[in-house]
Coordinates of C-alpha atoms and ligand atoms in Angstrom, one line a residue:
M102 CA -62.5 -162.3 27.9
Q103 CA -62.1 -161.6 24.2
S104 CA -65.3 -160.4 22.6
L105 CA -67.3 -160.6 19.5
S106 CA -66.2 -157.0 18.6
G107 CA -62.7 -158.2 17.6
P108 CA -59.4 -156.6 18.1
A109 CA -58.8 -152.9 17.5
N110 CA -57.1 -151.9 14.3
M111 CA -53.6 -151.1 15.5
D112 CA -52.6 -149.2 12.4
L113 CA -55.3 -146.5 12.2
V114 CA -55.5 -143.7 14.7
S115 CA -58.4 -141.4 13.7
E116 CA -58.9 -137.8 14.8
T117 CA -62.1 -138.9 16.7
E118 CA -60.0 -141.4 18.6
K119 CA -57.8 -138.8 20.1
P120 CA -58.4 -138.3 23.7
S121 CA -59.2 -134.9 25.1
L122 CA -56.2 -133.0 26.6
P123 CA -56.0 -132.9 30.3
K124 CA -57.4 -129.7 31.6
G125 CA -56.3 -127.5 34.5
R126 CA -53.4 -129.7 35.5
N127 CA -50.2 -128.5 37.1
M128 CA -47.0 -130.2 38.5
S129 CA -48.6 -130.9 41.9
D130 CA -51.3 -133.2 40.4
K131 CA -49.1 -134.7 37.8
R132 CA -49.9 -138.4 37.5
S133 CA -47.8 -140.5 35.2
V134 CA -47.3 -144.1 34.4
T135 CA -45.5 -146.3 31.8
V136 CA -47.3 -148.8 29.5
I137 CA -45.2 -151.5 27.7
G138 CA -46.8 -153.5 25.0
L139 CA -49.1 -151.9 22.5
G140 CA -51.4 -154.7 21.3
P141 CA -55.1 -153.9 21.3
M142 CA -55.2 -154.1 25.1
G143 CA -52.1 -152.0 25.7
R144 CA -53.3 -149.4 23.4
A145 CA -56.8 -149.4 25.0
T146 CA -55.0 -149.0 28.3
V147 CA -53.0 -146.0 27.1
K148 CA -56.1 -144.4 25.7
V149 CA -58.0 -144.7 29.0
L150 CA -55.0 -143.3 31.0
L151 CA -54.6 -140.3 28.6
D152 CA -58.3 -139.6 28.8
A153 CA -58.0 -139.5 32.6
G154 CA -55.2 -137.0 32.4
Y155 CA -52.2 -139.2 33.0
D156 CA -48.9 -138.7 31.4
V157 CA -48.1 -141.9 29.8
T158 CA -44.7 -143.1 28.6
V159 CA -44.9 -146.0 26.2
W160 CA -42.7 -148.6 24.5
N161 CA -43.3 -151.5 22.1
R162 CA -41.0 -154.0 20.5
T163 CA -42.0 -153.0 17.0
R164 CA -42.0 -149.3 16.1
P165 CA -45.2 -148.7 14.1
K166 CA -47.5 -149.3 17.0
L167 CA -45.3 -146.9 19.1
D168 CA -45.5 -144.2 16.6
A169 CA -49.3 -144.6 16.2
I170 CA -49.9 -144.3 20.0
A171 CA -47.5 -141.3 20.2
E172 CA -50.1 -139.5 17.9
L173 CA -52.6 -139.9 20.7
G174 CA -50.3 -137.9 23.1
A175 CA -48.3 -140.6 24.8
E176 CA -44.6 -140.2 25.2
P177 CA -42.6 -142.9 23.2
A178 CA -39.4 -144.2 24.7
D179 CA -36.6 -145.6 22.6
T180 CA -35.9 -148.6 24.8
A181 CA -37.9 -150.5 27.3
A182 CA -35.2 -149.6 30.0
E183 CA -35.9 -145.9 29.3
A184 CA -39.7 -146.5 29.5
V185 CA -39.2 -148.2 32.9
A186 CA -36.9 -145.3 34.2
A187 CA -39.6 -142.7 33.3
N188 CA -42.1 -143.7 36.0
D189 CA -42.4 -145.5 39.3
T190 CA -45.2 -147.7 37.9
V191 CA -45.0 -149.9 34.9
L192 CA -47.9 -151.6 33.3
L193 CA -47.1 -154.5 31.0
S194 CA -49.4 -155.7 28.2
L195 CA -47.6 -158.4 26.4
I196 CA -48.6 -161.6 24.8
D197 CA -47.6 -163.7 27.8
Y198 CA -45.2 -163.7 30.9
G199 CA -42.3 -165.2 28.8
A200 CA -42.1 -161.9 26.9
M201 CA -41.7 -159.9 30.1
Y202 CA -38.2 -161.4 30.8
G203 CA -36.6 -160.2 27.5
V204 CA -38.4 -156.8 27.7
L205 CA -37.3 -156.0 31.2
E206 CA -33.9 -157.6 31.2
Q207 CA -32.0 -154.4 30.6
A208 CA -34.2 -152.2 32.8
D209 CA -33.5 -151.1 36.4
L210 CA -36.4 -152.2 38.5
T211 CA -35.2 -150.9 41.8
G212 CA -38.2 -149.3 43.5
K213 CA -40.5 -149.8 40.6
T214 CA -43.9 -151.4 40.7
V215 CA -44.6 -153.7 37.8
V216 CA -48.3 -154.5 37.1
N217 CA -48.4 -157.3 34.5
L218 CA -51.7 -157.2 32.7
S219 CA -50.6 -160.0 30.3
S220 CA -52.4 -163.4 30.4
D221 CA -50.7 -166.6 31.5
S222 CA -51.0 -169.4 34.0
P223 CA -51.1 -168.8 37.8
E224 CA -47.7 -170.5 38.2
K225 CA -46.1 -168.3 35.6
A226 CA -47.4 -165.2 37.3
R227 CA -45.9 -166.3 40.7
K228 CA -42.5 -166.9 39.0
G229 CA -42.8 -163.6 37.3
A230 CA -43.4 -161.8 40.7
E231 CA -40.2 -163.6 42.1
W232 CA -38.1 -162.5 39.1
V233 CA -39.2 -158.9 39.6
A234 CA -38.6 -159.0 43.4
E235 CA -35.1 -160.4 42.7
R236 CA -34.3 -157.2 40.8
G237 CA -35.6 -154.9 43.5
G238 CA -39.1 -154.4 42.1
A239 CA -42.6 -154.8 43.5
F240 CA -45.3 -156.8 41.6
L241 CA -48.9 -157.0 41.0
T242 CA -50.7 -159.6 38.7
G243 CA -53.5 -158.0 36.7
A244 CA -55.9 -159.7 34.3
Y245 CA -58.4 -158.0 32.1
M246 CA -61.7 -159.7 32.1
T247 CA -63.2 -157.3 29.5
Q248 CA -65.2 -157.2 26.4
S249 CA -62.2 -157.3 24.1
D250 CA -60.5 -153.9 24.2
D251 CA -63.6 -152.1 25.3
L252 CA -62.3 -151.5 28.9
K253 CA -65.1 -149.1 29.7
H254 CA -67.9 -151.6 28.9
A255 CA -70.2 -151.9 32.0
T256 CA -69.1 -155.6 32.5
S257 CA -65.4 -155.0 32.1
R258 CA -63.4 -156.0 35.1
L259 CA -59.7 -156.0 36.2
Y260 CA -58.7 -158.9 38.4
V261 CA -55.7 -158.2 40.6
S262 CA -53.7 -160.1 43.1
G263 CA -50.5 -159.5 45.0
P264 CA -49.7 -157.8 48.3
E265 CA -52.7 -155.8 49.6
N266 CA -50.8 -152.7 50.6
L267 CA -49.3 -152.5 47.1
Y268 CA -52.8 -153.0 45.6
E269 CA -54.1 -150.2 47.9
A270 CA -51.2 -147.9 46.9
H271 CA -52.1 -148.4 43.2
R272 CA -55.9 -148.7 43.5
A273 CA -56.5 -145.1 42.3
L274 CA -54.5 -145.8 39.0
L275 CA -56.1 -149.2 38.4
E276 CA -59.6 -147.8 39.1
V277 CA -59.2 -145.6 36.0
L278 CA -58.9 -148.6 33.7
V279 CA -62.2 -150.4 34.2
P280 CA -65.5 -149.9 35.8
G281 CA -64.8 -152.7 38.3
L282 CA -61.7 -153.9 40.1
E283 CA -61.6 -157.3 41.8
Y284 CA -58.9 -157.8 44.3
L285 CA -58.4 -161.5 44.7
G286 CA -55.8 -161.8 47.4
A287 CA -52.1 -161.8 48.1
D288 CA -51.3 -164.9 46.0
Y289 CA -49.8 -163.6 42.8
G290 CA -51.4 -166.5 40.9
M291 CA -55.0 -165.7 41.9
A292 CA -55.8 -163.0 39.3
Q293 CA -54.6 -165.4 36.5
L294 CA -56.5 -168.4 38.0
Y295 CA -59.8 -166.6 38.0
Y296 CA -59.1 -165.1 34.6
Q297 CA -58.1 -168.5 33.0
A298 CA -61.3 -170.0 34.4
G299 CA -63.4 -167.3 32.8
L300 CA -61.4 -167.7 29.5
A301 CA -62.1 -171.5 29.6
Q302 CA -65.8 -170.6 29.7
F303 CA -65.5 -168.0 27.0
H304 CA -63.6 -170.3 24.6
A305 CA -66.3 -172.9 24.9
F306 CA -69.0 -170.3 24.5
L307 CA -67.4 -168.8 21.4
N308 CA -66.8 -172.1 19.7
A309 CA -70.4 -173.2 20.4
L310 CA -71.7 -170.0 19.0
E311 CA -69.6 -170.5 15.8
Q312 CA -71.0 -174.0 15.5
A313 CA -74.6 -172.9 16.1
V314 CA -74.3 -170.1 13.5
A315 CA -72.7 -172.5 11.1
I316 CA -75.6 -174.9 11.5
I317 CA -78.1 -172.2 10.8
D318 CA -76.1 -170.8 7.8
G319 CA -75.3 -174.3 6.5
A320 CA -79.1 -174.9 6.3
G321 CA -79.6 -171.6 4.5
A322 CA -81.7 -170.2 7.4
D323 CA -81.7 -166.6 8.8
V324 CA -78.5 -165.9 10.8
D325 CA -79.8 -162.6 12.0
K326 CA -83.0 -164.2 13.4
Y327 CA -80.8 -166.8 15.2
I328 CA -78.5 -164.2 16.7
E329 CA -81.7 -162.4 18.0
L330 CA -83.0 -165.6 19.6
A331 CA -79.6 -166.6 20.9
S332 CA -79.0 -163.3 22.6
Q333 CA -82.4 -163.8 24.5
T334 CA -81.4 -167.2 25.7
A335 CA -77.9 -166.0 26.7
D336 CA -79.6 -163.7 29.2
G337 CA -80.7 -166.7 31.1
Y338 CA -77.1 -168.1 31.5
R339 CA -76.6 -165.8 34.4
D340 CA -79.3 -167.5 36.4
F341 CA -78.0 -170.9 35.5
T342 CA -74.5 -169.8 36.6
L343 CA -75.8 -168.9 40.0
Y344 CA -77.7 -172.1 40.2
F345 CA -74.7 -174.1 39.2
G346 CA -72.6 -172.5 42.0
A347 CA -74.9 -174.1 44.6
A348 CA -75.0 -177.5 42.6
A349 CA -71.1 -177.6 42.4
K350 CA -71.0 -177.6 46.2
Q351 CA -73.2 -180.8 46.2
G352 CA -70.8 -182.4 43.7
G353 CA -72.2 -181.0 40.4
W354 CA -75.2 -180.7 38.3
G355 CA -77.6 -183.4 37.3
D356 CA -78.9 -186.8 38.0
V357 CA -78.9 -189.9 35.8
A358 CA -82.0 -188.9 34.0
N359 CA -80.4 -185.4 33.2
F360 CA -77.2 -187.2 31.9
K361 CA -79.3 -189.4 29.5
M362 CA -81.2 -186.3 28.3
M363 CA -78.1 -184.4 27.6
H364 CA -76.4 -187.4 25.9
A365 CA -79.5 -187.8 23.7
G366 CA -79.7 -184.1 23.1
A367 CA -76.0 -184.0 22.1
Q368 CA -76.8 -186.6 19.4
H369 CA -79.6 -184.4 18.1
V370 CA -77.2 -181.5 17.7
I371 CA -74.6 -183.8 16.0
D372 CA -77.3 -185.0 13.6
A373 CA -78.5 -181.4 12.9
A374 CA -75.0 -180.3 12.3
E375 CA -74.0 -183.2 10.1
E376 CA -77.1 -183.0 8.0
V377 CA -76.0 -179.6 6.8
G378 CA -72.3 -180.5 6.6
V379 CA -71.1 -178.8 9.8
D380 CA -68.3 -180.3 11.9
A381 CA -69.8 -181.6 15.2
T382 CA -66.5 -182.3 17.0
L383 CA -67.4 -179.9 19.8
T384 CA -70.7 -181.6 20.5
R385 CA -69.1 -185.0 20.2
T386 CA -66.7 -184.1 23.0
I387 CA -69.6 -182.8 25.1
Q388 CA -71.5 -186.0 24.5
G389 CA -68.4 -188.0 25.6
F390 CA -68.5 -186.3 29.0
Y391 CA -72.2 -187.3 29.4
Q392 CA -71.3 -190.8 28.3
R393 CA -68.5 -191.0 31.0
A394 CA -71.1 -189.5 33.6
L395 CA -73.5 -192.3 32.7
E396 CA -70.8 -195.0 32.9
A397 CA -69.5 -193.8 36.2
S398 CA -73.0 -193.5 37.6
E399 CA -73.7 -197.1 36.5
K400 CA -70.6 -198.2 38.1
T401 CA -71.0 -196.6 41.4
G402 CA -74.8 -196.8 41.7
S403 CA -75.2 -193.2 42.3
P404 CA -75.1 -190.1 40.0
V405 CA -71.6 -188.9 39.0
P406 CA -72.0 -185.5 37.4
V407 CA -69.6 -184.2 34.6
Y408 CA -68.2 -181.7 37.2
R409 CA -67.1 -184.6 39.4
I410 CA -65.4 -186.2 36.4
L411 CA -63.6 -183.0 35.5
R412 CA -62.5 -182.5 39.1
G413 CA -61.0 -186.0 39.0
S414 CA -63.0 -187.0 42.0
A415 CA -65.2 -189.5 40.3
A416 CA -65.1 -193.0 41.4
Ligands
LIG577 N1 -57.4 -158.8 23.3 C1 -58.2 -159.1 24.2 O1 -59.5 -159.1 24.1 C2 -57.7 -159.5 25.6 C3 -58.6 -159.4 26.7 C4 -58.1 -159.7 28.0 C5 -56.8 -160.0 28.1 N2 -55.9 -160.1 26.9 C6 -54.5 -160.4 27.2 O2 -53.8 -159.3 27.3 C7 -52.5 -159.4 26.7 C8 -52.2 -158.5 25.6 O3 -53.2 -158.7 24.6 P1 -53.3 -157.9 23.2 O4 -54.6 -158.6 22.5 O5 -53.2 -156.5 23.4 O6 -52.1 -158.3 22.3 P2 -51.2 -159.5 22.0 O7 -51.3 -159.6 20.6 O8 -51.6 -160.8 22.7 O9 -49.8 -159.0 22.5 C9 -49.2 -158.1 21.8 C10 -48.1 -157.4 22.5 O10 -47.0 -158.3 23.0 C11 -45.8 -157.9 22.4 N3 -44.9 -159.1 22.3 C12 -45.4 -160.4 21.9 N4 -44.2 -161.1 21.9 C13 -43.2 -160.3 22.4 C14 -41.8 -160.6 22.7 N5 -41.3 -161.8 22.6 N6 -41.1 -159.6 23.2 C15 -41.6 -158.4 23.4 N7 -42.9 -158.1 23.1 C16 -43.7 -159.1 22.7 C17 -46.2 -157.3 21.1 O11 -45.2 -156.7 20.4 P3 -45.1 -156.4 18.9 O12 -46.1 -155.3 18.6 O13 -43.8 -155.9 18.6 O14 -45.5 -157.7 18.2 C18 -47.4 -156.5 21.4 O15 -47.0 -155.4 22.1 C19 -52.5 -160.9 26.3 O16 -51.9 -161.6 27.3 C20 -53.9 -161.3 26.1 O17 -54.1 -162.7 26.2 C21 -56.4 -159.8 25.7

């Protein structure tokens, strides 16, 4: 999950950001790992590992990010192949799975474990795992469900899937990264599946928040006051999420009266937005789902919730 805090500034490495040096370590407790890809998430990963006393070898396609992270105490490699050769475990933090193939093309993956923390679809993760296995490596899919690059935020999670014994073998390393690990099974696609579902929710949330603040600001009202009120309301979404879980098992949320209320409510939002010149496309799309729920309910003679329409199981 991306957060409101925005991405870290990759170009600046202040003194206060520098992690403390590992204390009292000797060769027998040496722990080391390679991190490839130094966007905001890769860099946050490296910092957490350095803080925990790991020796970290790093590589990035473009040099300035590599040099910046080397200032923190990581060991820069000249090529991705060298970075892979340096350690048994390689963490990837790239824009997507497509980038992995070019990056690891020249590397010897024999006996290595690749943990790909990049985002992509479940099927792309499964294909990625196959590709690594063909080259003699083992694979775990990882997906950061975090508050942007704040890996240590209390709600930050790492979703992991792949062979359970491999997960167990790397658990101590992965536990360093976030307060909560979620192992989601042997299917390599599962970590991405759960992550992309969460991202679908976050995208809608962020776009809705943007629209809401635009309405307030467009009307010349107090944005700070709105943020205060909205954060109070957001606390209640947890309860509704739990309630929805039960409703989904019954085919989804709402009856015809609810769909009519939501349809009319959407119109009120559209009117409020357009009165102050704010684009209401998002709410029109939402209203369209309730329109379809009403039409399907009318046709079948029983409530057809939006959830059933999305599932494709509506009559
Ligand atoms: N940012 C977040 O809040 C967040 C949260 C959870 C998950 N994620 C996911 O974590 C992954 C990393 O995210 P990010 O925000 O750190 O950075 P990003 O901007 O998505 O990815 C940047 C990294 O990918 C590299 N890259 C891109 N295309 C490449 C290519 N063709 N070949 C080699 N390297 C390539 C970049 O190298 P260069 O520096 O050379 O361009 C850089 O190291 C993404 O999949 C993202 O969706 C992000």
